[in-house]
Amino acid sequence: MERFIVELQVANHCGVLNRITGLYAKRKYNIDSLTVHETGDPTLSVMRIVSRGDTAIQRQMARQLRKLFDVKNVALLSNSGQ
């Protein structure tokens, strides 16, 4: 299993983090690291989630995250060298 990073641009209000981490929990995927910060626009935040999985898992998580209402953008980032 390789490590991968999902970067999300999300609405900045309460409950968003719970819905996103709940999605991982329902699928029994572990989150190795999670960082969140506000953007220049106070209505948006950026999340970076590091977890492990093969290419199929990476694509599945990206597809599932895109379905959430509060998620505005999803990007799979390379985690080369770590």
JSON list of N, CA and C in Angstrom, two decimals:
[
{"chain": "A", "resi": 1, "resn": "MET", "atom": "N", "xyz": [0.84, -1.18, 0.00]},
{"chain": "A", "resi": 1, "resn": "MET", "atom": "CA", "xyz": [0.00, 0.00, 0.00]},
{"chain": "A", "resi": 1, "resn": "MET", "atom": "C", "xyz": [0.88, 1.24, 0.00]},
{"chain": "A", "resi": 2, "resn": "GLU", "atom": "N", "xyz": [0.63, 2.12, -0.93]},
{"chain": "A", "resi": 2, "resn": "GLU", "atom": "CA", "xyz": [1.42, 3.34, -1.00]},
{"chain": "A", "resi": 2, "resn": "GLU", "atom": "C", "xyz": [0.67, 4.51, -0.35]},
{"chain": "A", "resi": 3, "resn": "ARG", "atom": "N", "xyz": [1.44, 5.47, 0.13]},
{"chain": "A", "resi": 3, "resn": "ARG", "atom": "CA", "xyz": [0.85, 6.66, 0.72]},
{"chain": "A", "resi": 3, "resn": "ARG", "atom": "C", "xyz": [0.41, 7.60, -0.39]},
{"chain": "A", "resi": 4, "resn": "PHE", "atom": "N", "xyz": [-0.70, 8.28, -0.15]},
{"chain": "A", "resi": 4, "resn": "PHE", "atom": "CA", "xyz": [-1.17, 9.28, -1.11]},
{"chain": "A", "resi": 4, "resn": "PHE", "atom": "C", "xyz": [-1.79, 10.45, -0.36]},
{"chain": "A", "resi": 5, "resn": "ILE", "atom": "N", "xyz": [-1.84, 11.57, -1.04]},
{"chain": "A", "resi": 5, "resn": "ILE", "atom": "CA", "xyz": [-2.39, 12.79, -0.46]},
{"chain": "A", "resi": 5, "resn": "ILE", "atom": "C", "xyz": [-3.59, 13.23, -1.28]},
{"chain": "A", "resi": 6, "resn": "VAL", "atom": "N", "xyz": [-4.67, 13.55, -0.58]},
{"chain": "A", "resi": 6, "resn": "VAL", "atom": "CA", "xyz": [-5.84, 14.14, -1.22]},
{"chain": "A", "resi": 6, "resn": "VAL", "atom": "C", "xyz": [-5.93, 15.58, -0.70]},
{"chain": "A", "resi": 7, "resn": "GLU", "atom": "N", "xyz": [-5.94, 16.52, -1.63]},
{"chain": "A", "resi": 7, "resn": "GLU", "atom": "CA", "xyz": [-6.11, 17.92, -1.25]},
{"chain": "A", "resi": 7, "resn": "GLU", "atom": "C", "xyz": [-7.52, 18.36, -1.62]},
{"chain": "A", "resi": 8, "resn": "LEU", "atom": "N", "xyz": [-8.22, 18.91, -0.65]},
{"chain": "A", "resi": 8, "resn": "LEU", "atom": "CA", "xyz": [-9.61, 19.32, -0.84]},
{"chain": "A", "resi": 8, "resn": "LEU", "atom": "C", "xyz": [-9.77, 20.81, -0.59]},
{"chain": "A", "resi": 9, "resn": "GLN", "atom": "N", "xyz": [-10.58, 21.43, -1.40]},
{"chain": "A", "resi": 9, "resn": "GLN", "atom": "CA", "xyz": [-11.03, 22.79, -1.11]},
{"chain": "A", "resi": 9, "resn": "GLN", "atom": "C", "xyz": [-12.48, 22.63, -0.66]},
{"chain": "A", "resi": 10, "resn": "VAL", "atom": "N", "xyz": [-12.76, 23.09, 0.57]},
{"chain": "A", "resi": 10, "resn": "VAL", "atom": "CA", "xyz": [-14.07, 22.84, 1.17]},
{"chain": "A", "resi": 10, "resn": "VAL", "atom": "C", "xyz": [-14.68, 24.12, 1.72]},
{"chain": "A", "resi": 11, "resn": "ALA", "atom": "N", "xyz": [-15.99, 24.08, 1.92]},
{"chain": "A", "resi": 11, "resn": "ALA", "atom": "CA", "xyz": [-16.68, 25.19, 2.57]},
{"chain": "A", "resi": 11, "resn": "ALA", "atom": "C", "xyz": [-16.20, 25.28, 4.01]},
{"chain": "A", "resi": 12, "resn": "ASN", "atom": "N", "xyz": [-16.01, 26.48, 4.50]},
{"chain": "A", "resi": 12, "resn": "ASN", "atom": "CA", "xyz": [-15.47, 26.70, 5.83]},
{"chain": "A", "resi": 12, "resn": "ASN", "atom": "C", "xyz": [-16.61, 26.94, 6.83]},
{"chain": "A", "resi": 13, "resn": "HIS", "atom": "N", "xyz": [-17.23, 25.85, 7.27]},
{"chain": "A", "resi": 13, "resn": "HIS", "atom": "CA", "xyz": [-18.24, 25.95, 8.32]},
{"chain": "A", "resi": 13, "resn": "HIS", "atom": "C", "xyz": [-18.28, 24.65, 9.12]},
{"chain": "A", "resi": 14, "resn": "CYS", "atom": "N", "xyz": [-18.96, 24.68, 10.24]},
{"chain": "A", "resi": 14, "resn": "CYS", "atom": "CA", "xyz": [-18.92, 23.53, 11.14]},
{"chain": "A", "resi": 14, "resn": "CYS", "atom": "C", "xyz": [-19.60, 22.31, 10.52]},
{"chain": "A", "resi": 15, "resn": "GLY", "atom": "N", "xyz": [-19.04, 21.14, 10.85]},
{"chain": "A", "resi": 15, "resn": "GLY", "atom": "CA", "xyz": [-19.59, 19.87, 10.39]},
{"chain": "A", "resi": 15, "resn": "GLY", "atom": "C", "xyz": [-18.89, 19.31, 9.16]},
{"chain": "A", "resi": 16, "resn": "VAL", "atom": "N", "xyz": [-18.14, 20.12, 8.44]},
{"chain": "A", "resi": 16, "resn": "VAL", "atom": "CA", "xyz": [-17.50, 19.65, 7.20]},
{"chain": "A", "resi": 16, "resn": "VAL", "atom": "C", "xyz": [-16.44, 18.60, 7.51]},
{"chain": "A", "resi": 17, "resn": "LEU", "atom": "N", "xyz": [-15.58, 18.87, 8.48]},
{"chain": "A", "resi": 17, "resn": "LEU", "atom": "CA", "xyz": [-14.53, 17.91, 8.85]},
{"chain": "A", "resi": 17, "resn": "LEU", "atom": "C", "xyz": [-15.14, 16.59, 9.28]},
{"chain": "A", "resi": 18, "resn": "ASN", "atom": "N", "xyz": [-16.21, 16.63, 10.04]},
{"chain": "A", "resi": 18, "resn": "ASN", "atom": "CA", "xyz": [-16.88, 15.41, 10.49]},
{"chain": "A", "resi": 18, "resn": "ASN", "atom": "C", "xyz": [-17.41, 14.59, 9.32]},
{"chain": "A", "resi": 19, "resn": "ARG", "atom": "N", "xyz": [-18.01, 15.23, 8.33]},
{"chain": "A", "resi": 19, "resn": "ARG", "atom": "CA", "xyz": [-18.54, 14.50, 7.17]},
{"chain": "A", "resi": 19, "resn": "ARG", "atom": "C", "xyz": [-17.41, 13.85, 6.36]},
{"chain": "A", "resi": 20, "resn": "ILE", "atom": "N", "xyz": [-16.30, 14.56, 6.21]},
{"chain": "A", "resi": 20, "resn": "ILE", "atom": "CA", "xyz": [-15.19, 14.02, 5.43]},
{"chain": "A", "resi": 20, "resn": "ILE", "atom": "C", "xyz": [-14.51, 12.86, 6.15]},
{"chain": "A", "resi": 21, "resn": "THR", "atom": "N", "xyz": [-14.22, 13.02, 7.43]},
{"chain": "A", "resi": 21, "resn": "THR", "atom": "CA", "xyz": [-13.59, 11.92, 8.17]},
{"chain": "A", "resi": 21, "resn": "THR", "atom": "C", "xyz": [-14.56, 10.75, 8.31]},
{"chain": "A", "resi": 22, "resn": "GLY", "atom": "N", "xyz": [-15.84, 11.03, 8.38]},
{"chain": "A", "resi": 22, "resn": "GLY", "atom": "CA", "xyz": [-16.85, 9.97, 8.43]},
{"chain": "A", "resi": 22, "resn": "GLY", "atom": "C", "xyz": [-16.85, 9.13, 7.17]},
{"chain": "A", "resi": 23, "resn": "LEU", "atom": "N", "xyz": [-16.59, 9.75, 6.03]},
{"chain": "A", "resi": 23, "resn": "LEU", "atom": "CA", "xyz": [-16.51, 9.03, 4.76]},
{"chain": "A", "resi": 23, "resn": "LEU", "atom": "C", "xyz": [-15.36, 8.01, 4.81]},
{"chain": "A", "resi": 24, "resn": "TYR", "atom": "N", "xyz": [-14.23, 8.44, 5.35]},
{"chain": "A", "resi": 24, "resn": "TYR", "atom": "CA", "xyz": [-13.10, 7.51, 5.50]},
{"chain": "A", "resi": 24, "resn": "TYR", "atom": "C", "xyz": [-13.45, 6.39, 6.47]},
{"chain": "A", "resi": 25, "resn": "ALA", "atom": "N", "xyz": [-14.07, 6.73, 7.58]},
{"chain": "A", "resi": 25, "resn": "ALA", "atom": "CA", "xyz": [-14.41, 5.73, 8.60]},
{"chain": "A", "resi": 25, "resn": "ALA", "atom": "C", "xyz": [-15.39, 4.69, 8.06]},
{"chain": "A", "resi": 26, "resn": "LYS", "atom": "N", "xyz": [-16.39, 5.12, 7.29]},
{"chain": "A", "resi": 26, "resn": "LYS", "atom": "CA", "xyz": [-17.37, 4.18, 6.73]},
{"chain": "A", "resi": 26, "resn": "LYS", "atom": "C", "xyz": [-16.70, 3.15, 5.83]},
{"chain": "A", "resi": 27, "resn": "ARG", "atom": "N", "xyz": [-15.66, 3.56, 5.13]},
{"chain": "A", "resi": 27, "resn": "ARG", "atom": "CA", "xyz": [-14.96, 2.65, 4.22]},
{"chain": "A", "resi": 27, "resn": "ARG", "atom": "C", "xyz": [-13.78, 1.95, 4.87]},
{"chain": "A", "resi": 28, "resn": "LYS", "atom": "N", "xyz": [-13.62, 2.20, 6.19]},
{"chain": "A", "resi": 28, "resn": "LYS", "atom": "CA", "xyz": [-12.56, 1.58, 6.99]},
{"chain": "A", "resi": 28, "resn": "LYS", "atom": "C", "xyz": [-11.17, 1.89, 6.46]},
{"chain": "A", "resi": 29, "resn": "TYR", "atom": "N", "xyz": [-10.97, 3.15, 6.02]},
{"chain": "A", "resi": 29, "resn": "TYR", "atom": "CA", "xyz": [-9.66, 3.63, 5.60]},
{"chain": "A", "resi": 29, "resn": "TYR", "atom": "C", "xyz": [-9.10, 4.51, 6.71]},
{"chain": "A", "resi": 30, "resn": "ASN", "atom": "N", "xyz": [-7.82, 4.36, 6.99]},
{"chain": "A", "resi": 30, "resn": "ASN", "atom": "CA", "xyz": [-7.17, 5.12, 8.03]},
{"chain": "A", "resi": 30, "resn": "ASN", "atom": "C", "xyz": [-6.63, 6.43, 7.48]},
{"chain": "A", "resi": 31, "resn": "ILE", "atom": "N", "xyz": [-6.67, 7.48, 8.27]},
{"chain": "A", "resi": 31, "resn": "ILE", "atom": "CA", "xyz": [-6.06, 8.76, 7.92]},
{"chain": "A", "resi": 31, "resn": "ILE", "atom": "C", "xyz": [-4.74, 8.83, 8.69]},
{"chain": "A", "resi": 32, "resn": "ASP", "atom": "N", "xyz": [-3.62, 8.92, 7.96]},
{"chain": "A", "resi": 32, "resn": "ASP", "atom": "CA", "xyz": [-2.31, 9.02, 8.59]},
{"chain": "A", "resi": 32, "resn": "ASP", "atom": "C", "xyz": [-2.02, 10.44, 9.07]},
{"chain": "A", "resi": 33, "resn": "SER", "atom": "N", "xyz": [-2.47, 11.42, 8.32]},
{"chain": "A", "resi": 33, "resn": "SER", "atom": "CA", "xyz": [-2.22, 12.82, 8.67]},
{"chain": "A", "resi": 33, "resn": "SER", "atom": "C", "xyz": [-3.32, 13.67, 8.07]},
{"chain": "A", "resi": 34, "resn": "LEU", "atom": "N", "xyz": [-3.66, 14.75, 8.78]},
{"chain": "A", "resi": 34, "resn": "LEU", "atom": "CA", "xyz": [-4.71, 15.66, 8.33]},
{"chain": "A", "resi": 34, "resn": "LEU", "atom": "C", "xyz": [-4.32, 17.08, 8.71]},
{"chain": "A", "resi": 35, "resn": "THR", "atom": "N", "xyz": [-4.30, 17.97, 7.72]},
{"chain": "A", "resi": 35, "resn": "THR", "atom": "CA", "xyz": [-4.06, 19.38, 8.01]},
{"chain": "A", "resi": 35, "resn": "THR", "atom": "C", "xyz": [-5.16, 20.20, 7.35]},
{"chain": "A", "resi": 36, "resn": "VAL", "atom": "N", "xyz": [-5.55, 21.27, 8.02]},
{"chain": "A", "resi": 36, "resn": "VAL", "atom": "CA", "xyz": [-6.60, 22.15, 7.52]},
{"chain": "A", "resi": 36, "resn": "VAL", "atom": "C", "xyz": [-6.16, 23.58, 7.75]},
{"chain": "A", "resi": 37, "resn": "HIS", "atom": "N", "xyz": [-6.37, 24.42, 6.74]},
{"chain": "A", "resi": 37, "resn": "HIS", "atom": "CA", "xyz": [-6.11, 25.85, 6.93]},
{"chain": "A", "resi": 37, "resn": "HIS", "atom": "C", "xyz": [-7.08, 26.67, 6.09]},
{"chain": "A", "resi": 38, "resn": "GLU", "atom": "N", "xyz": [-7.36, 27.85, 6.58]},
{"chain": "A", "resi": 38, "resn": "GLU", "atom": "CA", "xyz": [-8.24, 28.78, 5.88]},
{"chain": "A", "resi": 38, "resn": "GLU", "atom": "C", "xyz": [-7.50, 29.39, 4.70]},
{"chain": "A", "resi": 39, "resn": "THR", "atom": "N", "xyz": [-8.21, 29.68, 3.63]},
{"chain": "A", "resi": 39, "resn": "THR", "atom": "CA", "xyz": [-7.62, 30.32, 2.46]},
{"chain": "A", "resi": 39, "resn": "THR", "atom": "C", "xyz": [-7.77, 31.83, 2.59]},
{"chain": "A", "resi": 40, "resn": "GLY", "atom": "N", "xyz": [-7.38, 32.57, 1.55]},
{"chain": "A", "resi": 40, "resn": "GLY", "atom": "CA", "xyz": [-7.58, 34.01, 1.53]},
{"chain": "A", "resi": 40, "resn": "GLY", "atom": "C", "xyz": [-9.06, 34.37, 1.56]},
{"chain": "A", "resi": 41, "resn": "ASP", "atom": "N", "xyz": [-9.90, 33.46, 1.09]},
{"chain": "A", "resi": 41, "resn": "ASP", "atom": "CA", "xyz": [-11.35, 33.62, 1.14]},
{"chain": "A", "resi": 41, "resn": "ASP", "atom": "C", "xyz": [-11.84, 32.95, 2.43]},
{"chain": "A", "resi": 42, "resn": "PRO", "atom": "N", "xyz": [-12.38, 33.72, 3.38]},
{"chain": "A", "resi": 42, "resn": "PRO", "atom": "CA", "xyz": [-12.78, 33.13, 4.67]},
{"chain": "A", "resi": 42, "resn": "PRO", "atom": "C", "xyz": [-13.92, 32.11, 4.57]},
{"chain": "A", "resi": 43, "resn": "THR", "atom": "N", "xyz": [-14.55, 31.98, 3.41]},
{"chain": "A", "resi": 43, "resn": "THR", "atom": "CA", "xyz": [-15.62, 30.99, 3.26]},
{"chain": "A", "resi": 43, "resn": "THR", "atom": "C", "xyz": [-15.08, 29.63, 2.82]},
{"chain": "A", "resi": 44, "resn": "LEU", "atom": "N", "xyz": [-13.77, 29.55, 2.52]},
{"chain": "A", "resi": 44, "resn": "LEU", "atom": "CA", "xyz": [-13.17, 28.30, 2.05]},
{"chain": "A", "resi": 44, "resn": "LEU", "atom": "C", "xyz": [-11.97, 27.90, 2.90]},
{"chain": "A", "resi": 45, "resn": "SER", "atom": "N", "xyz": [-11.77, 26.59, 3.02]},
{"chain": "A", "resi": 45, "resn": "SER", "atom": "CA", "xyz": [-10.59, 26.04, 3.68]},
{"chain": "A", "resi": 45, "resn": "SER", "atom": "C", "xyz": [-9.96, 24.99, 2.77]},
{"chain": "A", "resi": 46, "resn": "VAL", "atom": "N", "xyz": [-8.69, 24.70, 3.01]},
{"chain": "A", "resi": 46, "resn": "VAL", "atom": "CA", "xyz": [-7.99, 23.65, 2.28]},
{"chain": "A", "resi": 46, "resn": "VAL", "atom": "C", "xyz": [-7.63, 22.55, 3.27]},
{"chain": "A", "resi": 47, "resn": "MET", "atom": "N", "xyz": [-7.91, 21.31, 2.89]},
{"chain": "A", "resi": 47, "resn": "MET", "atom": "CA", "xyz": [-7.56, 20.14, 3.69]},
{"chain": "A", "resi": 47, "resn": "MET", "atom": "C", "xyz": [-6.58, 19.29, 2.90]},
{"chain": "A", "resi": 48, "resn": "ARG", "atom": "N", "xyz": [-5.59, 18.76, 3.60]},
{"chain": "A", "resi": 48, "resn": "ARG", "atom": "CA", "xyz": [-4.70, 17.76, 3.02]},
{"chain": "A", "resi": 48, "resn": "ARG", "atom": "C", "xyz": [-4.78, 16.51, 3.89]},
{"chain": "A", "resi": 49, "resn": "ILE", "atom": "N", "xyz": [-5.17, 15.42, 3.26]},
{"chain": "A", "resi": 49, "resn": "ILE", "atom": "CA", "xyz": [-5.35, 14.16, 3.97]},
{"chain": "A", "resi": 49, "resn": "ILE", "atom": "C", "xyz": [-4.35, 13.15, 3.40]},
{"chain": "A", "resi": 50, "resn": "VAL", "atom": "N", "xyz": [-3.51, 12.61, 4.28]},
{"chain": "A", "resi": 50, "resn": "VAL", "atom": "CA", "xyz": [-2.54, 11.58, 3.88]},
{"chain": "A", "resi": 50, "resn": "VAL", "atom": "C", "xyz": [-3.07, 10.25, 4.37]},
{"chain": "A", "resi": 51, "resn": "SER", "atom": "N", "xyz": [-3.14, 9.27, 3.46]},
{"chain": "A", "resi": 51, "resn": "SER", "atom": "CA", "xyz": [-3.55, 7.92, 3.83]},
{"chain": "A", "resi": 51, "resn": "SER", "atom": "C", "xyz": [-2.85, 6.93, 2.93]},
{"chain": "A", "resi": 52, "resn": "ARG", "atom": "N", "xyz": [-3.20, 5.66, 3.06]},
{"chain": "A", "resi": 52, "resn": "ARG", "atom": "CA", "xyz": [-2.53, 4.61, 2.29]},
{"chain": "A", "resi": 52, "resn": "ARG", "atom": "C", "xyz": [-3.56, 3.84, 1.45]},
{"chain": "A", "resi": 53, "resn": "GLY", "atom": "N", "xyz": [-3.11, 3.43, 0.26]},
{"chain": "A", "resi": 53, "resn": "GLY", "atom": "CA", "xyz": [-3.98, 2.63, -0.58]},
{"chain": "A", "resi": 53, "resn": "GLY", "atom": "C", "xyz": [-3.43, 2.51, -1.98]},
{"chain": "A", "resi": 54, "resn": "ASP", "atom": "N", "xyz": [-3.93, 1.54, -2.71]},
{"chain": "A", "resi": 54, "resn": "ASP", "atom": "CA", "xyz": [-3.49, 1.39, -4.09]},
{"chain": "A", "resi": 54, "resn": "ASP", "atom": "C", "xyz": [-4.23, 2.39, -4.98]},
{"chain": "A", "resi": 55, "resn": "THR", "atom": "N", "xyz": [-3.96, 2.33, -6.26]},
{"chain": "A", "resi": 55, "resn": "THR", "atom": "CA", "xyz": [-4.54, 3.29, -7.21]},
{"chain": "A", "resi": 55, "resn": "THR", "atom": "C", "xyz": [-6.06, 3.24, -7.20]},
{"chain": "A", "resi": 56, "resn": "ALA", "atom": "N", "xyz": [-6.63, 2.05, -7.09]},
{"chain": "A", "resi": 56, "resn": "ALA", "atom": "CA", "xyz": [-8.10, 1.92, -7.08]},
{"chain": "A", "resi": 56, "resn": "ALA", "atom": "C", "xyz": [-8.70, 2.63, -5.87]},
{"chain": "A", "resi": 57, "resn": "ILE", "atom": "N", "xyz": [-8.07, 2.47, -4.71]},
{"chain": "A", "resi": 57, "resn": "ILE", "atom": "CA", "xyz": [-8.56, 3.12, -3.49]},
{"chain": "A", "resi": 57, "resn": "ILE", "atom": "C", "xyz": [-8.44, 4.64, -3.61]},
{"chain": "A", "resi": 58, "resn": "GLN", "atom": "N", "xyz": [-7.32, 5.09, -4.17]},
{"chain": "A", "resi": 58, "resn": "GLN", "atom": "CA", "xyz": [-7.12, 6.53, -4.35]},
{"chain": "A", "resi": 58, "resn": "GLN", "atom": "C", "xyz": [-8.22, 7.13, -5.22]},
{"chain": "A", "resi": 59, "resn": "ARG", "atom": "N", "xyz": [-8.49, 6.50, -6.31]},
{"chain": "A", "resi": 59, "resn": "ARG", "atom": "CA", "xyz": [-9.53, 7.00, -7.23]},
{"chain": "A", "resi": 59, "resn": "ARG", "atom": "C", "xyz": [-10.92, 6.93, -6.59]},
{"chain": "A", "resi": 60, "resn": "GLN", "atom": "N", "xyz": [-11.19, 5.84, -5.86]},
{"chain": "A", "resi": 60, "resn": "GLN", "atom": "CA", "xyz": [-12.49, 5.70, -5.20]},
{"chain": "A", "resi": 60, "resn": "GLN", "atom": "C", "xyz": [-12.69, 6.82, -4.18]},
{"chain": "A", "resi": 61, "resn": "MET", "atom": "N", "xyz": [-11.68, 7.10, -3.37]},
{"chain": "A", "resi": 61, "resn": "MET", "atom": "CA", "xyz": [-11.82, 8.16, -2.36]},
{"chain": "A", "resi": 61, "resn": "MET", "atom": "C", "xyz": [-12.04, 9.51, -3.03]},
{"chain": "A", "resi": 62, "resn": "ALA", "atom": "N", "xyz": [-11.31, 9.79, -4.09]},
{"chain": "A", "resi": 62, "resn": "ALA", "atom": "CA", "xyz": [-11.50, 11.06, -4.81]},
{"chain": "A", "resi": 62, "resn": "ALA", "atom": "C", "xyz": [-12.92, 11.17, -5.35]},
{"chain": "A", "resi": 63, "resn": "ARG", "atom": "N", "xyz": [-13.44, 10.09, -5.94]},
{"chain": "A", "resi": 63, "resn": "ARG", "atom": "CA", "xyz": [-14.81, 10.10, -6.47]},
{"chain": "A", "resi": 63, "resn": "ARG", "atom": "C", "xyz": [-15.83, 10.32, -5.36]},
{"chain": "A", "resi": 64, "resn": "GLN", "atom": "N", "xyz": [-15.67, 9.62, -4.24]},
{"chain": "A", "resi": 64, "resn": "GLN", "atom": "CA", "xyz": [-16.61, 9.74, -3.14]},
{"chain": "A", "resi": 64, "resn": "GLN", "atom": "C", "xyz": [-16.57, 11.13, -2.52]},
{"chain": "A", "resi": 65, "resn": "LEU", "atom": "N", "xyz": [-15.38, 11.69, -2.37]},
{"chain": "A", "resi": 65, "resn": "LEU", "atom": "CA", "xyz": [-15.25, 13.03, -1.79]},
{"chain": "A", "resi": 65, "resn": "LEU", "atom": "C", "xyz": [-15.89, 14.09, -2.68]},
{"chain": "A", "resi": 66, "resn": "ARG", "atom": "N", "xyz": [-15.78, 13.92, -3.99]},
{"chain": "A", "resi": 66, "resn": "ARG", "atom": "CA", "xyz": [-16.38, 14.88, -4.94]},
{"chain": "A", "resi": 66, "resn": "ARG", "atom": "C", "xyz": [-17.90, 14.94, -4.80]},
{"chain": "A", "resi": 67, "resn": "LYS", "atom": "N", "xyz": [-18.51, 13.87, -4.31]},
{"chain": "A", "resi": 67, "resn": "LYS", "atom": "CA", "xyz": [-19.97, 13.82, -4.16]},
{"chain": "A", "resi": 67, "resn": "LYS", "atom": "C", "xyz": [-20.49, 14.63, -2.98]},
{"chain": "A", "resi": 68, "resn": "LEU", "atom": "N", "xyz": [-19.60, 14.95, -2.03]},
{"chain": "A", "resi": 68, "resn": "LEU", "atom": "CA", "xyz": [-20.04, 15.70, -0.85]},
{"chain": "A", "resi": 68, "resn": "LEU", "atom": "C", "xyz": [-20.32, 17.15, -1.21]},
{"chain": "A", "resi": 69, "resn": "PHE", "atom": "N", "xyz": [-21.43, 17.68, -0.72]},
{"chain": "A", "resi": 69, "resn": "PHE", "atom": "CA", "xyz": [-21.89, 19.02, -1.05]},
{"chain": "A", "resi": 69, "resn": "PHE", "atom": "C", "xyz": [-20.87, 20.10, -0.70]},
{"chain": "A", "resi": 70, "resn": "ASP", "atom": "N", "xyz": [-20.23, 19.99, 0.45]},
{"chain": "A", "resi": 70, "resn": "ASP", "atom": "CA", "xyz": [-19.31, 21.03, 0.92]},
{"chain": "A", "resi": 70, "resn": "ASP", "atom": "C", "xyz": [-17.94, 20.98, 0.27]},
{"chain": "A", "resi": 71, "resn": "VAL", "atom": "N", "xyz": [-17.64, 19.94, -0.50]},
{"chain": "A", "resi": 71, "resn": "VAL", "atom": "CA", "xyz": [-16.35, 19.82, -1.17]},
{"chain": "A", "resi": 71, "resn": "VAL", "atom": "C", "xyz": [-16.44, 20.52, -2.52]},
{"chain": "A", "resi": 72, "resn": "LYS", "atom": "N", "xyz": [-15.57, 21.51, -2.71]},
{"chain": "A", "resi": 72, "resn": "LYS", "atom": "CA", "xyz": [-15.59, 22.31, -3.94]},
{"chain": "A", "resi": 72, "resn": "LYS", "atom": "C", "xyz": [-14.60, 21.80, -4.98]},
{"chain": "A", "resi": 73, "resn": "ASN", "atom": "N", "xyz": [-13.47, 21.22, -4.53]},
{"chain": "A", "resi": 73, "resn": "ASN", "atom": "CA", "xyz": [-12.45, 20.74, -5.45]},
{"chain": "A", "resi": 73, "resn": "ASN", "atom": "C", "xyz": [-11.67, 19.62, -4.77]},
{"chain": "A", "resi": 74, "resn": "VAL", "atom": "N", "xyz": [-11.27, 18.60, -5.57]},
{"chain": "A", "resi": 74, "resn": "VAL", "atom": "CA", "xyz": [-10.50, 17.47, -5.07]},
{"chain": "A", "resi": 74, "resn": "VAL", "atom": "C", "xyz": [-9.30, 17.26, -5.99]},
{"chain": "A", "resi": 75, "resn": "ALA", "atom": "N", "xyz": [-8.11, 17.10, -5.41]},
{"chain": "A", "resi": 75, "resn": "ALA", "atom": "CA", "xyz": [-6.91, 16.82, -6.18]},
{"chain": "A", "resi": 75, "resn": "ALA", "atom": "C", "xyz": [-6.12, 15.71, -5.50]},
{"chain": "A", "resi": 76, "resn": "LEU", "atom": "N", "xyz": [-5.70, 14.71, -6.29]},
{"chain": "A", "resi": 76, "resn": "LEU", "atom": "CA", "xyz": [-4.80, 13.67, -5.78]},
{"chain": "A", "resi": 76, "resn": "LEU", "atom": "C", "xyz": [-3.38, 14.16, -6.04]},
{"chain": "A", "resi": 77, "resn": "LEU", "atom": "N", "xyz": [-2.58, 14.25, -4.98]},
{"chain": "A", "resi": 77, "resn": "LEU", "atom": "CA", "xyz": [-1.21, 14.74, -5.10]},
{"chain": "A", "resi": 77, "resn": "LEU", "atom": "C", "xyz": [-0.23, 13.59, -4.96]},
{"chain": "A", "resi": 78, "resn": "SER", "atom": "N", "xyz": [0.90, 13.71, -5.63]},
{"chain": "A", "resi": 78, "resn": "SER", "atom": "CA", "xyz": [1.96, 12.72, -5.55]},
{"chain": "A", "resi": 78, "resn": "SER", "atom": "C", "xyz": [2.62, 12.81, -4.19]},
{"chain": "A", "resi": 79, "resn": "ASN", "atom": "N", "xyz": [2.99, 11.68, -3.63]},
{"chain": "A", "resi": 79, "resn": "ASN", "atom": "CA", "xyz": [3.69, 11.63, -2.35]},
{"chain": "A", "resi": 79, "resn": "ASN", "atom": "C", "xyz": [5.04, 10.95, -2.56]},
{"chain": "A", "resi": 80, "resn": "SER", "atom": "N", "xyz": [5.70, 11.26, -3.67]},
{"chain": "A", "resi": 80, "resn": "SER", "atom": "CA", "xyz": [6.96, 10.62, -4.03]},
{"chain": "A", "resi": 80, "resn": "SER", "atom": "C", "xyz": [8.05, 10.92, -3.01]},
{"chain": "A", "resi": 81, "resn": "GLY", "atom": "N", "xyz": [8.86, 9.93, -2.74]},
{"chain": "A", "resi": 81, "resn": "GLY", "atom": "CA", "xyz": [10.00, 10.10, -1.87]},
{"chain": "A", "resi": 81, "resn": "GLY", "atom": "C", "xyz": [9.70, 10.03, -0.40]},
{"chain": "A", "resi": 82, "resn": "GLN", "atom": "N", "xyz": [8.50, 9.71, -0.01]},
{"chain": "A", "resi": 82, "resn": "GLN", "atom": "CA", "xyz": [8.18, 9.63, 1.42]},
{"chain": "A", "resi": 82, "resn": "GLN", "atom": "C", "xyz": [7.80, 8.23, 1.78]}
]
